[in-house]
PDB file of C-alpha atoms in Angstrom:
ATOM      1  CA  UNK E   1      10.673  11.139 -23.650  1.00  0.00           C
ATOM      2  CA  UNK E   2      12.198   9.092 -20.870  1.00  0.00           C
ATOM      3  CA  UNK E   3      12.223   5.384 -21.328  1.00  0.00           C
ATOM      4  CA  UNK E   4      12.736   2.093 -19.619  1.00  0.00           C
ATOM      5  CA  UNK E   5      12.817  -0.777 -22.057  1.00  0.00           C
ATOM      6  CA  UNK E   6      12.756  -4.502 -21.460  1.00  0.00           C
ATOM      7  CA  UNK E   7      14.173  -7.014 -23.906  1.00  0.00           C
ATOM      8  CA  UNK E   8      11.042  -9.132 -24.350  1.00  0.00           C
ATOM      9  CA  UNK E   9       7.319  -8.638 -23.817  1.00  0.00           C
ATOM     10  CA  UNK E  10       6.587 -12.359 -23.765  1.00  0.00           C
ATOM     11  CA  UNK E  11       8.902 -15.263 -23.028  1.00  0.00           C
ATOM     12  CA  UNK E  12       8.276 -18.997 -22.767  1.00  0.00           C
ATOM     13  CA  UNK E  13      10.923 -21.199 -21.185  1.00  0.00           C
ATOM     14  CA  UNK E  14      11.196 -24.736 -19.912  1.00  0.00           C
ATOM     15  CA  UNK E  15      11.849 -25.810 -16.358  1.00  0.00           C
ATOM     16  CA  UNK E  16      15.565 -25.835 -15.597  1.00  0.00           C
ATOM     17  CA  UNK E  17      16.530 -23.362 -18.300  1.00  0.00           C
ATOM     18  CA  UNK E  18      18.660 -20.331 -17.490  1.00  0.00           C
ATOM     19  CA  UNK E  19      16.715 -17.166 -18.263  1.00  0.00           C
ATOM     20  CA  UNK E  20      18.006 -13.643 -18.785  1.00  0.00           C
ATOM     21  CA  UNK E  21      15.734 -10.613 -18.589  1.00  0.00           C
ATOM     22  CA  UNK E  22      17.289  -7.371 -19.714  1.00  0.00           C
ATOM     23  CA  UNK E  23      16.340  -3.828 -18.785  1.00  0.00           C
ATOM     24  CA  UNK E  24      17.756  -0.591 -20.158  1.00  0.00           C
ATOM     25  CA  UNK E  25      17.006   2.988 -19.075  1.00  0.00           C
ATOM     26  CA  UNK E  26      18.029   6.192 -20.790  1.00  0.00           C
ATOM     27  CA  UNK E  27      17.563   8.617 -17.881  1.00  0.00           C
ATOM     28  CA  UNK E  28      21.013   8.223 -16.318  1.00  0.00           C
ATOM     29  CA  UNK E  29      19.357   6.935 -13.152  1.00  0.00           C
ATOM     30  CA  UNK E  30      21.522   5.406 -10.457  1.00  0.00           C
ATOM     31  CA  UNK E  31      18.763   3.208  -9.012  1.00  0.00           C
ATOM     32  CA  UNK E  32      17.254   0.259 -10.828  1.00  0.00           C
ATOM     33  CA  UNK E  33      14.760  -2.304  -9.595  1.00  0.00           C
ATOM     34  CA  UNK E  34      13.302  -5.670 -10.551  1.00  0.00           C
ATOM     35  CA  UNK E  35       9.796  -6.613  -9.399  1.00  0.00           C
ATOM     36  CA  UNK E  36       7.470  -9.450 -10.096  1.00  0.00           C
ATOM     37  CA  UNK E  37       3.764  -8.756 -10.354  1.00  0.00           C
ATOM     38  CA  UNK E  38       1.258 -11.461  -9.508  1.00  0.00           C
ATOM     39  CA  UNK E  39      -2.546 -11.172  -9.187  1.00  0.00           C
ATOM     40  CA  UNK E  40      -3.568 -10.307  -5.652  1.00  0.00           C
ATOM     41  CA  UNK E  41       0.032  -9.867  -4.510  1.00  0.00           C
ATOM     42  CA  UNK E  42       0.864  -6.552  -6.132  1.00  0.00           C
ATOM     43  CA  UNK E  43       4.501  -5.762  -6.895  1.00  0.00           C
ATOM     44  CA  UNK E  44       7.150  -7.574  -4.937  1.00  0.00           C
ATOM     45  CA  UNK E  45      10.738  -6.399  -5.019  1.00  0.00           C
ATOM     46  CA  UNK E  46      13.242  -9.029  -6.131  1.00  0.00           C
ATOM     47  CA  UNK E  47      16.495  -7.075  -6.290  1.00  0.00           C
ATOM     48  CA  UNK E  48      17.605  -3.509  -6.670  1.00  0.00           C
ATOM     49  CA  UNK E  49      20.815  -1.743  -7.524  1.00  0.00           C
ATOM     50  CA  UNK E  50      21.883   1.739  -6.502  1.00  0.00           C
ATOM     51  CA  UNK E  51      25.069   1.885  -8.530  1.00  0.00           C
ATOM     52  CA  UNK E  52      27.069  -0.022 -11.108  1.00  0.00           C
ATOM     53  CA  UNK E  53      28.151  -3.411  -9.764  1.00  0.00           C
ATOM     54  CA  UNK E  54      26.131  -2.826  -6.598  1.00  0.00           C
ATOM     55  CA  UNK E  55      23.081  -4.904  -5.742  1.00  0.00           C
ATOM     56  CA  UNK E  56      20.815  -5.466  -2.798  1.00  0.00           C
ATOM     57  CA  UNK E  57      18.285  -8.195  -2.122  1.00  0.00           C
ATOM     58  CA  UNK E  58      14.667  -7.215  -2.072  1.00  0.00           C
ATOM     59  CA  UNK E  59      11.834  -9.097  -0.434  1.00  0.00           C
ATOM     60  CA  UNK E  60      11.874 -12.237  -2.617  1.00  0.00           C
ATOM     61  CA  UNK E  61      15.396 -12.814  -4.010  1.00  0.00           C
ATOM     62  CA  UNK E  62      15.390 -16.618  -3.811  1.00  0.00           C
ATOM     63  CA  UNK E  63      15.931 -18.233  -7.190  1.00  0.00           C
ATOM     64  CA  UNK E  64      17.110 -14.994  -8.810  1.00  0.00           C
ATOM     65  CA  UNK E  65      20.331 -13.120  -9.328  1.00  0.00           C
ATOM     66  CA  UNK E  66      21.143  -9.812 -11.003  1.00  0.00           C
ATOM     67  CA  UNK E  67      23.910  -8.101 -12.862  1.00  0.00           C
ATOM     68  CA  UNK E  68      24.668  -4.403 -13.291  1.00  0.00           C
ATOM     69  CA  UNK E  69      27.797  -3.939 -15.371  1.00  0.00           C
ATOM     70  CA  UNK E  70      26.732  -0.613 -16.868  1.00  0.00           C
ATOM     71  CA  UNK E  71      24.700   2.190 -15.384  1.00  0.00           C
ATOM     72  CA  UNK E  72      21.939   1.964 -17.950  1.00  0.00           C
ATOM     73  CA  UNK E  73      21.498  -1.813 -17.894  1.00  0.00           C
ATOM     74  CA  UNK E  74      20.170  -4.114 -15.171  1.00  0.00           C
ATOM     75  CA  UNK E  75      19.728  -7.811 -15.840  1.00  0.00           C
ATOM     76  CA  UNK E  76      17.658 -10.337 -13.945  1.00  0.00           C
ATOM     77  CA  UNK E  77      18.810 -13.946 -14.114  1.00  0.00           C
ATOM     78  CA  UNK E  78      16.835 -17.055 -13.298  1.00  0.00           C
ATOM     79  CA  UNK E  79      19.575 -19.646 -12.832  1.00  0.00           C
ATOM     80  CA  UNK E  80      17.226 -22.619 -13.203  1.00  0.00           C
ATOM     81  CA  UNK E  81      13.699 -21.597 -14.074  1.00  0.00           C
ATOM     82  CA  UNK E  82      10.827 -23.209 -12.223  1.00  0.00           C
ATOM     83  CA  UNK E  83       7.092 -23.135 -12.842  1.00  0.00           C
ATOM     84  CA  UNK E  84       6.506 -20.957  -9.774  1.00  0.00           C
ATOM     85  CA  UNK E  85       8.543 -18.243 -11.465  1.00  0.00           C
ATOM     86  CA  UNK E  86       5.852 -17.832 -14.104  1.00  0.00           C
ATOM     87  CA  UNK E  87       4.944 -14.179 -13.648  1.00  0.00           C
ATOM     88  CA  UNK E  88       5.059 -10.648 -15.005  1.00  0.00           C
ATOM     89  CA  UNK E  89       8.466  -9.090 -14.406  1.00  0.00           C
ATOM     90  CA  UNK E  90       8.752  -5.314 -14.189  1.00  0.00           C
ATOM     91  CA  UNK E  91      11.888  -3.233 -14.300  1.00  0.00           C
ATOM     92  CA  UNK E  92      12.001   0.301 -12.921  1.00  0.00           C
ATOM     93  CA  UNK E  93      14.527   3.051 -12.411  1.00  0.00           C
ATOM     94  CA  UNK E  94      14.693   6.141 -10.243  1.00  0.00           C
ATOM     95  CA  UNK E  95      16.953   8.956  -9.279  1.00  0.00           C
ATOM     96  CA  UNK E  96      18.590   8.774  -5.843  1.00  0.00           C
ATOM     97  CA  UNK E  97      17.362  12.261  -5.095  1.00  0.00           C
ATOM     98  CA  UNK E  98      14.879  13.026  -2.362  1.00  0.00           C
ATOM     99  CA  UNK E  99      12.059  12.685  -4.917  1.00  0.00           C
ATOM    100  CA  UNK E 100      12.218   8.999  -5.853  1.00  0.00           C
ATOM    101  CA  UNK E 101       9.586   8.626  -8.499  1.00  0.00           C
ATOM    102  CA  UNK E 102       9.977   5.298 -10.298  1.00  0.00           C
ATOM    103  CA  UNK E 103       9.750   4.882 -14.053  1.00  0.00           C
ATOM    104  CA  UNK E 104       8.616   1.487 -15.239  1.00  0.00           C
ATOM    105  CA  UNK E 105       9.243  -0.614 -18.293  1.00  0.00           C
ATOM    106  CA  UNK E 106       6.429  -2.407 -20.138  1.00  0.00           C
ATOM    107  CA  UNK E 107       7.053  -5.715 -18.398  1.00  0.00           C
ATOM    108  CA  UNK E 108       8.034  -9.206 -19.506  1.00  0.00           C
ATOM    109  CA  UNK E 109       5.451 -11.926 -19.139  1.00  0.00           C
ATOM    110  CA  UNK E 110       7.442 -15.082 -18.469  1.00  0.00           C
ATOM    111  CA  UNK E 111       5.860 -18.516 -18.687  1.00  0.00           C
ATOM    112  CA  UNK E 112       7.849 -21.485 -17.432  1.00  0.00           C
ATOM    113  CA  UNK E 113       6.547 -24.826 -18.663  1.00  0.00           C
TER     114      UNK E 113
ATOM    115  CA  UNK S   1       9.209  -3.651   8.618  1.00  0.00           C
ATOM    116  CA  UNK S   2       7.394  -1.104   6.570  1.00  0.00           C
ATOM    117  CA  UNK S   3       4.193  -2.066   4.822  1.00  0.00           C
ATOM    118  CA  UNK S   4       1.610  -0.501   2.582  1.00  0.00           C
ATOM    119  CA  UNK S   5      -1.953  -1.799   2.721  1.00  0.00           C
ATOM    120  CA  UNK S   6      -4.717  -1.454   0.199  1.00  0.00           C
ATOM    121  CA  UNK S   7      -7.942  -2.810   1.563  1.00  0.00           C
ATOM    122  CA  UNK S   8     -10.082  -2.695  -1.560  1.00  0.00           C
ATOM    123  CA  UNK S   9      -9.015  -5.410  -3.952  1.00  0.00           C
ATOM    124  CA  UNK S  10     -11.732  -4.989  -6.551  1.00  0.00           C
ATOM    125  CA  UNK S  11     -14.053  -1.998  -6.918  1.00  0.00           C
ATOM    126  CA  UNK S  12     -16.899  -1.696  -9.417  1.00  0.00           C
ATOM    127  CA  UNK S  13     -18.465   1.699 -10.046  1.00  0.00           C
ATOM    128  CA  UNK S  14     -20.837   3.230 -12.539  1.00  0.00           C
ATOM    129  CA  UNK S  15     -19.693   6.192 -14.572  1.00  0.00           C
ATOM    130  CA  UNK S  16     -20.002   9.529 -12.735  1.00  0.00           C
ATOM    131  CA  UNK S  17     -19.792   7.842  -9.330  1.00  0.00           C
ATOM    132  CA  UNK S  18     -17.258   9.136  -6.834  1.00  0.00           C
ATOM    133  CA  UNK S  19     -14.153   7.102  -6.050  1.00  0.00           C
ATOM    134  CA  UNK S  20     -12.107   6.647  -2.928  1.00  0.00           C
ATOM    135  CA  UNK S  21      -9.425   3.969  -2.708  1.00  0.00           C
ATOM    136  CA  UNK S  22      -7.810   3.346   0.637  1.00  0.00           C
ATOM    137  CA  UNK S  23      -4.087   3.188   1.333  1.00  0.00           C
ATOM    138  CA  UNK S  24      -2.421   2.876   4.723  1.00  0.00           C
ATOM    139  CA  UNK S  25       1.267   2.747   5.527  1.00  0.00           C
ATOM    140  CA  UNK S  26       2.848   1.379   8.657  1.00  0.00           C
ATOM    141  CA  UNK S  27       6.064   3.289   9.279  1.00  0.00           C
ATOM    142  CA  UNK S  28       6.930   6.599  10.823  1.00  0.00           C
ATOM    143  CA  UNK S  29       9.513   9.155   9.951  1.00  0.00           C
ATOM    144  CA  UNK S  30       9.761  10.854   6.625  1.00  0.00           C
ATOM    145  CA  UNK S  31       7.593   9.184   4.036  1.00  0.00           C
ATOM    146  CA  UNK S  32       7.228   9.668   0.334  1.00  0.00           C
ATOM    147  CA  UNK S  33       3.933   8.298  -0.945  1.00  0.00           C
ATOM    148  CA  UNK S  34       2.803   7.550  -4.453  1.00  0.00           C
ATOM    149  CA  UNK S  35      -0.138   6.307  -6.425  1.00  0.00           C
ATOM    150  CA  UNK S  36       0.595   4.493  -9.671  1.00  0.00           C
ATOM    151  CA  UNK S  37      -1.904   3.352 -12.269  1.00  0.00           C
ATOM    152  CA  UNK S  38      -1.739   0.481 -14.747  1.00  0.00           C
ATOM    153  CA  UNK S  39      -4.251   0.698 -17.583  1.00  0.00           C
ATOM    154  CA  UNK S  40      -5.061  -2.566 -19.377  1.00  0.00           C
ATOM    155  CA  UNK S  41      -2.101  -3.627 -21.500  1.00  0.00           C
ATOM    156  CA  UNK S  42       0.005  -0.652 -20.477  1.00  0.00           C
ATOM    157  CA  UNK S  43       2.916  -0.158 -18.132  1.00  0.00           C
ATOM    158  CA  UNK S  44       2.721   1.343 -14.670  1.00  0.00           C
ATOM    159  CA  UNK S  45       2.751   5.104 -14.608  1.00  0.00           C
ATOM    160  CA  UNK S  46       2.746   7.719 -11.901  1.00  0.00           C
ATOM    161  CA  UNK S  47      -0.622   9.195 -10.962  1.00  0.00           C
ATOM    162  CA  UNK S  48       0.460  11.487  -8.134  1.00  0.00           C
ATOM    163  CA  UNK S  49       3.004  11.845  -5.347  1.00  0.00           C
ATOM    164  CA  UNK S  50       3.401  13.328  -1.904  1.00  0.00           C
ATOM    165  CA  UNK S  51       6.725  14.377  -0.420  1.00  0.00           C
ATOM    166  CA  UNK S  52       5.925  17.188   2.003  1.00  0.00           C
ATOM    167  CA  UNK S  53       3.889  20.358   2.356  1.00  0.00           C
ATOM    168  CA  UNK S  54       0.238  20.566   1.381  1.00  0.00           C
ATOM    169  CA  UNK S  55      -1.295  17.204   2.334  1.00  0.00           C
ATOM    170  CA  UNK S  56      -3.787  17.411  -0.516  1.00  0.00           C
ATOM    171  CA  UNK S  57      -2.030  16.569  -3.739  1.00  0.00           C
ATOM    172  CA  UNK S  58      -3.451  16.653  -7.210  1.00  0.00           C
ATOM    173  CA  UNK S  59      -2.446  14.341  -9.986  1.00  0.00           C
ATOM    174  CA  UNK S  60      -3.270  13.669 -13.572  1.00  0.00           C
ATOM    175  CA  UNK S  61      -6.759  13.036 -14.967  1.00  0.00           C
ATOM    176  CA  UNK S  62      -8.588  14.682 -12.060  1.00  0.00           C
ATOM    177  CA  UNK S  63      -7.248  12.400  -9.338  1.00  0.00           C
ATOM    178  CA  UNK S  64      -6.230  13.672  -5.932  1.00  0.00           C
ATOM    179  CA  UNK S  65      -5.017  12.155  -2.688  1.00  0.00           C
ATOM    180  CA  UNK S  66      -4.891  13.352   0.881  1.00  0.00           C
ATOM    181  CA  UNK S  67      -2.073  12.545   3.273  1.00  0.00           C
ATOM    182  CA  UNK S  68      -3.440  12.212   6.812  1.00  0.00           C
ATOM    183  CA  UNK S  69      -0.499  11.656   9.120  1.00  0.00           C
ATOM    184  CA  UNK S  70      -2.589  10.838  12.187  1.00  0.00           C
ATOM    185  CA  UNK S  71      -4.308   8.028  10.315  1.00  0.00           C
ATOM    186  CA  UNK S  72      -1.239   6.853   8.375  1.00  0.00           C
ATOM    187  CA  UNK S  73      -3.391   7.116   5.274  1.00  0.00           C
ATOM    188  CA  UNK S  74      -3.020   8.333   1.718  1.00  0.00           C
ATOM    189  CA  UNK S  75      -6.372   7.695   0.068  1.00  0.00           C
ATOM    190  CA  UNK S  76      -6.946   8.288  -3.619  1.00  0.00           C
ATOM    191  CA  UNK S  77     -10.065  10.156  -4.722  1.00  0.00           C
ATOM    192  CA  UNK S  78     -11.852  11.264  -7.839  1.00  0.00           C
ATOM    193  CA  UNK S  79     -15.222  13.054  -7.768  1.00  0.00           C
ATOM    194  CA  UNK S  80     -16.599  11.505 -10.948  1.00  0.00           C
ATOM    195  CA  UNK S  81     -15.067   8.440 -12.611  1.00  0.00           C
ATOM    196  CA  UNK S  82     -15.097   7.671 -16.306  1.00  0.00           C
ATOM    197  CA  UNK S  83     -15.032   4.373 -18.156  1.00  0.00           C
ATOM    198  CA  UNK S  84     -11.425   5.172 -19.136  1.00  0.00           C
ATOM    199  CA  UNK S  85     -10.427   5.056 -15.451  1.00  0.00           C
ATOM    200  CA  UNK S  86     -10.789   1.282 -15.529  1.00  0.00           C
ATOM    201  CA  UNK S  87      -7.347   0.150 -14.395  1.00  0.00           C
ATOM    202  CA  UNK S  88      -5.373  -1.258 -11.504  1.00  0.00           C
ATOM    203  CA  UNK S  89      -4.169   1.246  -8.925  1.00  0.00           C
ATOM    204  CA  UNK S  90      -1.153   0.776  -6.680  1.00  0.00           C
ATOM    205  CA  UNK S  91      -0.162   2.720  -3.623  1.00  0.00           C
ATOM    206  CA  UNK S  92       3.552   2.829  -2.773  1.00  0.00           C
ATOM    207  CA  UNK S  93       5.721   4.193  -0.018  1.00  0.00           C
ATOM    208  CA  UNK S  94       9.386   5.079  -0.082  1.00  0.00           C
ATOM    209  CA  UNK S  95      11.629   5.756   2.838  1.00  0.00           C
ATOM    210  CA  UNK S  96      15.357   6.267   2.950  1.00  0.00           C
ATOM    211  CA  UNK S  97      17.415   3.759   4.867  1.00  0.00           C
ATOM    212  CA  UNK S  98      21.152   3.185   4.840  1.00  0.00           C
ATOM    213  CA  UNK S  99      21.592   5.760   2.120  1.00  0.00           C
ATOM    214  CA  UNK S 100      19.217   4.232  -0.396  1.00  0.00           C
ATOM    215  CA  UNK S 101      15.533   4.010  -1.125  1.00  0.00           C
ATOM    216  CA  UNK S 102      13.361   1.350   0.455  1.00  0.00           C
ATOM    217  CA  UNK S 103      10.259   0.914  -1.682  1.00  0.00           C
ATOM    218  CA  UNK S 104       7.091  -0.947  -0.760  1.00  0.00           C
ATOM    219  CA  UNK S 105       4.008  -1.390  -2.930  1.00  0.00           C
ATOM    220  CA  UNK S 106       0.504  -2.286  -1.885  1.00  0.00           C
ATOM    221  CA  UNK S 107      -1.279  -5.262  -3.406  1.00  0.00           C
ATOM    222  CA  UNK S 108      -3.266  -3.115  -5.814  1.00  0.00           C
ATOM    223  CA  UNK S 109      -6.935  -2.301  -6.374  1.00  0.00           C
ATOM    224  CA  UNK S 110      -8.663  -3.208  -9.608  1.00  0.00           C
ATOM    225  CA  UNK S 111     -11.197  -0.576 -10.576  1.00  0.00           C
ATOM    226  CA  UNK S 112     -13.886  -1.442 -13.082  1.00  0.00           C
ATOM    227  CA  UNK S 113     -16.060   1.418 -14.309  1.00  0.00           C
ATOM    228  CA  UNK S 114     -19.312   0.419 -15.950  1.00  0.00           C
ATOM    229  CA  UNK S 115     -20.644   2.740 -18.665  1.00  0.00           C
TER     230      UNK S 115
END
Protein backbone atom coordinates (compact mmCIF):
# COMPACT_ATOMS: atom_id res chain seq x y z
CA UNK A 1 0.00 0.00 0.00
CA UNK A 2 1.52 3.27 -1.11
CA UNK A 3 2.00 5.88 1.52
CA UNK A 4 2.74 9.50 2.14
CA UNK A 5 3.35 10.22 5.79
CA UNK A 6 3.66 13.50 7.62
CA UNK A 7 5.55 13.89 10.87
CA UNK A 8 2.72 15.38 12.94
CA UNK A 9 -1.06 15.48 12.72
CA UNK A 10 -1.37 18.44 15.06
CA UNK A 11 1.20 21.08 15.96
CA UNK A 12 0.98 24.18 18.13
CA UNK A 13 3.72 26.79 17.90
CA UNK A 14 4.29 30.33 19.04
CA UNK A 15 4.77 33.36 16.85
CA UNK A 16 8.39 33.71 15.78
CA UNK A 17 9.29 30.06 16.23
CA UNK A 18 10.99 28.11 13.46
CA UNK A 19 8.76 25.23 12.38
CA UNK A 20 9.68 22.11 10.45
CA UNK A 21 7.07 19.95 8.74
CA UNK A 22 8.34 16.66 7.41
CA UNK A 23 6.92 14.50 4.64
CA UNK A 24 8.06 11.07 3.53
CA UNK A 25 6.83 8.97 0.60
CA UNK A 26 7.61 5.36 -0.17
CA UNK A 27 6.64 5.30 -3.86
CA UNK A 28 9.98 6.45 -5.30
CA UNK A 29 8.23 9.49 -6.75
CA UNK A 30 10.33 12.28 -8.20
CA UNK A 31 7.73 15.00 -7.60
CA UNK A 32 6.71 16.23 -4.18
CA UNK A 33 4.44 19.10 -3.23
CA UNK A 34 3.45 21.19 -0.22
CA UNK A 35 0.00 22.78 -0.07
CA UNK A 36 -1.93 24.65 2.53
CA UNK A 37 -5.66 24.09 2.80
CA UNK A 38 -7.90 26.83 4.13
CA UNK A 39 -11.73 26.95 4.22
CA UNK A 40 -13.12 28.52 1.07
CA UNK A 41 -9.70 28.75 -0.57
CA UNK A 42 -9.12 25.12 -1.45
CA UNK A 43 -5.55 23.88 -1.83
CA UNK A 44 -2.88 26.42 -2.60
CA UNK A 45 0.55 25.31 -3.74
CA UNK A 46 3.42 26.57 -1.59
CA UNK A 47 6.43 24.82 -3.10
CA UNK A 48 7.15 21.76 -5.15
CA UNK A 49 10.20 19.72 -6.00
CA UNK A 50 10.78 17.59 -9.07
CA UNK A 51 14.08 16.09 -8.01
CA UNK A 52 16.49 15.90 -5.10
CA UNK A 53 17.84 19.34 -4.21
CA UNK A 54 15.51 20.94 -6.76
CA UNK A 55 12.66 23.21 -5.75
CA UNK A 56 10.24 25.57 -7.39
CA UNK A 57 7.99 28.22 -5.90
CA UNK A 58 4.29 27.63 -6.05
CA UNK A 59 1.57 30.23 -5.79
CA UNK A 60 2.14 31.32 -2.17
CA UNK A 61 5.81 30.77 -1.21
CA UNK A 62 6.22 33.86 0.97
CA UNK A 63 7.21 33.00 4.52
CA UNK A 64 8.14 29.41 3.64
CA UNK A 65 11.16 27.50 2.46
CA UNK A 66 11.72 23.84 1.62
CA UNK A 67 14.42 21.24 1.65
CA UNK A 68 14.79 18.05 -0.39
CA UNK A 69 18.00 16.27 0.52
CA UNK A 70 16.69 12.78 -0.21
CA UNK A 71 14.24 11.60 -2.82
CA UNK A 72 11.74 10.28 -0.31
CA UNK A 73 11.72 13.29 2.02
CA UNK A 74 10.45 16.83 1.49
CA UNK A 75 10.49 19.32 4.34
CA UNK A 76 8.57 22.55 4.70
CA UNK A 77 10.14 25.22 6.89
CA UNK A 78 8.47 28.24 8.43
CA UNK A 79 11.44 30.44 9.29
CA UNK A 80 9.48 32.63 11.72
CA UNK A 81 5.94 31.42 12.24
CA UNK A 82 3.13 33.95 12.18
CA UNK A 83 -0.53 33.65 13.11
CA UNK A 84 -1.60 33.88 9.47
CA UNK A 85 0.24 30.63 8.84
CA UNK A 86 -2.25 28.77 11.00
CA UNK A 87 -3.61 26.23 8.53
CA UNK A 88 -3.78 22.62 7.40
CA UNK A 89 -0.64 21.65 5.52
CA UNK A 90 -0.80 18.82 3.00
CA UNK A 91 2.08 17.01 1.39
CA UNK A 92 1.68 15.10 -1.87
CA UNK A 93 3.83 13.17 -4.29
CA UNK A 94 3.46 12.10 -7.90
CA UNK A 95 5.30 10.42 -10.68
CA UNK A 96 6.67 12.64 -13.46
CA UNK A 97 4.99 10.43 -16.02
CA UNK A 98 2.23 11.63 -18.28
CA UNK A 99 -0.32 10.41 -15.71
CA UNK A 100 0.33 12.70 -12.74
CA UNK A 101 -2.02 11.45 -10.10
CA UNK A 102 -1.11 12.91 -6.71
CA UNK A 103 -0.98 10.90 -3.50
CA UNK A 104 -1.62 12.86 -0.34
CA UNK A 105 -0.51 12.57 3.24
CA UNK A 106 -2.95 12.93 6.15
CA UNK A 107 -2.09 16.58 6.75
CA UNK A 108 -0.64 18.58 9.62
CA UNK A 109 -2.92 21.03 11.35
CA UNK A 110 -0.64 23.84 12.50
CA UNK A 111 -1.80 26.44 14.99
CA UNK A 112 0.41 29.47 15.57
CA UNK A 113 -0.40 31.36 18.75
CA UNK B 1 -2.38 31.72 -15.83
CA UNK B 2 -4.30 28.52 -15.55
CA UNK B 3 -7.22 28.31 -13.17
CA UNK B 4 -9.77 25.79 -12.05
CA UNK B 5 -13.17 27.03 -10.88
CA UNK B 6 -15.74 25.29 -8.76
CA UNK B 7 -18.89 27.33 -8.56
CA UNK B 8 -20.77 25.38 -5.91
CA UNK B 9 -19.21 25.96 -2.53
CA UNK B 10 -21.74 24.12 -0.40
CA UNK B 11 -24.35 21.65 -1.64
CA UNK B 12 -27.00 19.96 0.50
CA UNK B 13 -28.88 16.98 -0.88
CA UNK B 14 -31.20 14.32 0.43
CA UNK B 15 -30.24 10.70 0.04
CA UNK B 16 -31.08 9.25 -3.39
CA UNK B 17 -30.95 12.68 -5.03
CA UNK B 18 -28.79 13.13 -8.11
CA UNK B 19 -25.55 15.08 -7.89
CA UNK B 20 -23.72 17.30 -10.31
CA UNK B 21 -20.78 19.43 -9.20
CA UNK B 22 -19.38 21.94 -11.63
CA UNK B 23 -15.73 22.35 -12.58
CA UNK B 24 -14.32 24.64 -15.24
CA UNK B 25 -10.72 25.10 -16.29
CA UNK B 26 -9.25 28.06 -18.09
CA UNK B 27 -6.34 26.83 -20.18
CA UNK B 28 -5.98 25.17 -23.53
CA UNK B 29 -3.64 22.53 -24.77
CA UNK B 30 -3.32 19.12 -23.26
CA UNK B 31 -5.07 18.90 -19.92
CA UNK B 32 -5.18 16.23 -17.29
CA UNK B 33 -8.19 16.63 -15.02
CA UNK B 34 -8.94 15.07 -11.68
CA UNK B 35 -11.55 14.93 -8.98
CA UNK B 36 -10.36 14.29 -5.44
CA UNK B 37 -12.49 13.66 -2.39
CA UNK B 38 -11.80 14.35 1.28
CA UNK B 39 -14.08 12.51 3.69
CA UNK B 40 -14.37 13.98 7.20
CA UNK B 41 -11.15 13.37 9.10
CA UNK B 42 -9.48 11.60 6.20
CA UNK B 43 -6.84 12.56 3.68
CA UNK B 44 -7.49 13.56 0.09
CA UNK B 45 -7.89 10.66 -2.27
CA UNK B 46 -8.41 10.30 -5.98
CA UNK B 47 -11.99 9.86 -7.16
CA UNK B 48 -11.41 9.79 -10.91
CA UNK B 49 -9.16 11.15 -13.64
CA UNK B 50 -9.21 12.12 -17.29
CA UNK B 51 -6.16 12.10 -19.53
CA UNK B 52 -7.46 11.44 -23.03
CA UNK B 53 -9.87 9.27 -24.98
CA UNK B 54 -13.43 8.64 -23.86
CA UNK B 55 -14.64 11.92 -22.33
CA UNK B 56 -16.90 10.08 -19.91
CA UNK B 57 -14.81 8.66 -17.12
CA UNK B 58 -15.94 6.48 -14.28
CA UNK B 59 -14.46 6.52 -10.84
CA UNK B 60 -14.91 4.84 -7.53
CA UNK B 61 -18.18 4.60 -5.58
CA UNK B 62 -20.41 5.20 -8.61
CA UNK B 63 -19.05 8.63 -9.51
CA UNK B 64 -18.46 9.72 -13.07
CA UNK B 65 -17.35 12.88 -14.83
CA UNK B 66 -17.65 14.16 -18.36
CA UNK B 67 -14.96 16.17 -20.10
CA UNK B 68 -16.56 18.69 -22.46
CA UNK B 69 -13.77 20.45 -24.31
CA UNK B 70 -16.00 23.08 -25.92
CA UNK B 71 -17.23 24.17 -22.50
CA UNK B 72 -13.90 23.77 -20.69
CA UNK B 73 -15.81 21.71 -18.15
CA UNK B 74 -15.29 18.53 -16.18
CA UNK B 75 -18.41 18.13 -14.05
CA UNK B 76 -18.74 15.39 -11.47
CA UNK B 77 -21.95 13.37 -11.34
CA UNK B 78 -23.60 10.63 -9.36
CA UNK B 79 -27.15 9.40 -10.06
CA UNK B 80 -28.07 8.69 -6.45
CA UNK B 81 -26.07 9.98 -3.48
CA UNK B 82 -25.72 8.28 -0.13
CA UNK B 83 -25.13 9.71 3.32
CA UNK B 84 -21.57 8.33 3.11
CA UNK B 85 -20.87 10.68 0.18
CA UNK B 86 -20.79 13.59 2.61
CA UNK B 87 -17.34 15.05 1.96
CA UNK B 88 -15.46 17.87 0.31
CA UNK B 89 -14.76 17.48 -3.39
CA UNK B 90 -11.91 19.13 -5.26
CA UNK B 91 -11.39 19.48 -8.96
CA UNK B 92 -7.80 19.78 -10.18
CA UNK B 93 -6.03 20.34 -13.46
CA UNK B 94 -2.49 19.47 -14.44
CA UNK B 95 -0.58 20.67 -17.43
CA UNK B 96 3.04 20.20 -18.33
CA UNK B 97 5.21 23.27 -18.56
CA UNK B 98 8.98 23.56 -18.69
CA UNK B 99 9.34 19.84 -18.21
CA UNK B 100 7.36 19.56 -14.99
CA UNK B 101 3.80 19.42 -13.80
CA UNK B 102 1.82 22.56 -13.10
CA UNK B 103 -1.03 21.69 -10.76
CA UNK B 104 -4.03 23.84 -9.91
CA UNK B 105 -6.85 22.96 -7.53
CA UNK B 106 -10.31 24.44 -7.33
CA UNK B 107 -11.61 25.89 -4.08
CA UNK B 108 -13.63 22.79 -3.26
CA UNK B 109 -17.31 21.95 -2.83
CA UNK B 110 -18.65 20.71 0.47
CA UNK B 111 -21.38 18.15 -0.05
CA UNK B 112 -23.74 17.36 2.79
CA UNK B 113 -26.12 14.45 2.28
CA UNK B 114 -29.10 14.33 4.61
CA UNK B 115 -30.46 10.88 5.47
